[in-house]
Amino acid sequence: MPRIVDLGITKYLWVPAGGVAVVTAPTAAELTAGSVKDISQFVVTTTNVQASASDTTNEKAITDTANVVVPTIGNYEGNLVLFRDFTSGAPTSSVDLLATFNAAGIVGYVVRRVGKASSAAVVATDVVDVFKFMTDNPQIQGGTGEGYLKLTVPLLQQGSFKVGAVVAA
């Protein structure tokens, strides 16, 4: 059975609001547009973006002989923990994370692809997870002397997600 080590095979994209027309089938053009930020190299391993347990209803018929649990509303959760890249107090990279995530209320999509090299461009037929979020207040960390400068961006779900979406042409 083939196996792959989970090193360098995850890509994270931030797609601004309106950048994905159909969450279940984003296009390669949408995911490579100039407004899309590839944040992969900044994502810390403690980042959490994933589907979570659905809300359920527990109601059975009088003839059922065991409990019945039915999923109703799907849930997902997220936060981005990001390294901040500085040289002489200014962002080194073309992706200025604090400019991208500078306030609460910024709506966009976190798109995650797992299984191909993170450096490889997104193409049609790639399988991705798409989550629509609104940012909460960015949390800037520093001054502790216990690691790199980081930015934590709490993410608030906005009602649309798809795990295993296939990128359209």
PDB file of C-alpha atoms in Angstrom, residues 11-13 20-27 30-31 49-52 74-77 108-114 126-133 157-168:
ATOM      1  CA  LYS A  11      -1.197  24.084   0.294  1.00  0.00           C
ATOM      2  CA  TYR A  12      -3.276  26.842   1.921  1.00  0.00           C
ATOM      3  CA  LEU A  13      -4.811  29.643  -0.112  1.00  0.00           C
ATOM      4  CA  VAL A  20     -15.225  31.467  -5.425  1.00  0.00           C
ATOM      5  CA  ALA A  21     -18.552  31.284  -7.257  1.00  0.00           C
ATOM      6  CA  VAL A  22     -19.393  27.658  -6.459  1.00  0.00           C
ATOM      7  CA  VAL A  23     -17.925  26.242  -3.251  1.00  0.00           C
ATOM      8  CA  THR A  24     -18.446  22.660  -4.391  1.00  0.00           C
ATOM      9  CA  ALA A  25     -16.509  23.219  -7.642  1.00  0.00           C
ATOM     10  CA  PRO A  26     -14.049  26.122  -7.527  1.00  0.00           C
ATOM     11  CA  THR A  27     -12.238  26.745 -10.791  1.00  0.00           C
ATOM     12  CA  GLU A  30     -10.478  31.374  -9.310  1.00  0.00           C
ATOM     13  CA  LEU A  31      -7.781  29.696  -7.227  1.00  0.00           C
ATOM     14  CA  VAL A  49      -9.207  24.380   9.558  1.00  0.00           C
ATOM     15  CA  GLN A  50     -11.550  21.429   9.231  1.00  0.00           C
ATOM     16  CA  ALA A  51     -15.056  20.055   9.214  1.00  0.00           C
ATOM     17  CA  SER A  52     -16.410  19.245  12.651  1.00  0.00           C
ATOM     18  CA  GLY A  74     -22.945  20.672   9.022  1.00  0.00           C
ATOM     19  CA  ASN A  75     -20.254  22.431  11.015  1.00  0.00           C
ATOM     20  CA  TYR A  76     -16.707  23.491  10.434  1.00  0.00           C
ATOM     21  CA  GLU A  77     -14.143  25.452  12.392  1.00  0.00           C
ATOM     22  CA  GLY A 108     -13.003  35.029   2.262  1.00  0.00           C
ATOM     23  CA  TYR A 109     -12.263  31.376   1.661  1.00  0.00           C
ATOM     24  CA  VAL A 110      -9.560  29.158   3.052  1.00  0.00           C
ATOM     25  CA  VAL A 111      -8.779  26.552   0.413  1.00  0.00           C
ATOM     26  CA  ARG A 112      -6.625  23.611   1.435  1.00  0.00           C
ATOM     27  CA  ARG A 113      -5.119  20.984  -0.834  1.00  0.00           C
ATOM     28  CA  VAL A 114      -3.402  17.962   0.668  1.00  0.00           C
ATOM     29  CA  ASP A 126      -7.109  18.773  -7.902  1.00  0.00           C
ATOM     30  CA  VAL A 127      -9.146  17.842  -4.845  1.00  0.00           C
ATOM     31  CA  VAL A 128      -9.427  20.684  -2.320  1.00  0.00           C
ATOM     32  CA  ASP A 129     -11.331  21.592   0.808  1.00  0.00           C
ATOM     33  CA  VAL A 130     -13.100  24.975   0.653  1.00  0.00           C
ATOM     34  CA  PHE A 131     -14.275  26.852   3.744  1.00  0.00           C
ATOM     35  CA  LYS A 132     -15.956  30.276   3.793  1.00  0.00           C
ATOM     36  CA  PHE A 133     -14.922  32.311   6.819  1.00  0.00           C
ATOM     37  CA  GLN A 157     -17.767  30.068   9.744  1.00  0.00           C
ATOM     38  CA  GLN A 158     -20.002  31.721   7.152  1.00  0.00           C
ATOM     39  CA  GLY A 159     -22.272  28.878   6.090  1.00  0.00           C
ATOM     40  CA  SER A 160     -20.471  27.342   3.107  1.00  0.00           C
ATOM     41  CA  PHE A 161     -17.916  24.573   2.983  1.00  0.00           C
ATOM     42  CA  LYS A 162     -17.058  21.523   0.947  1.00  0.00           C
ATOM     43  CA  VAL A 163     -14.577  18.821   1.843  1.00  0.00           C
ATOM     44  CA  GLY A 164     -13.289  17.040  -1.253  1.00  0.00           C
ATOM     45  CA  ALA A 165     -14.301  19.603  -3.890  1.00  0.00           C
ATOM     46  CA  VAL A 166     -12.853  18.891  -7.334  1.00  0.00           C
ATOM     47  CA  VAL A 167     -11.288  21.913  -9.024  1.00  0.00           C
ATOM     48  CA  ALA A 168     -13.011  22.636 -12.334  1.00  0.00           C
TER      49      ALA A 168
END
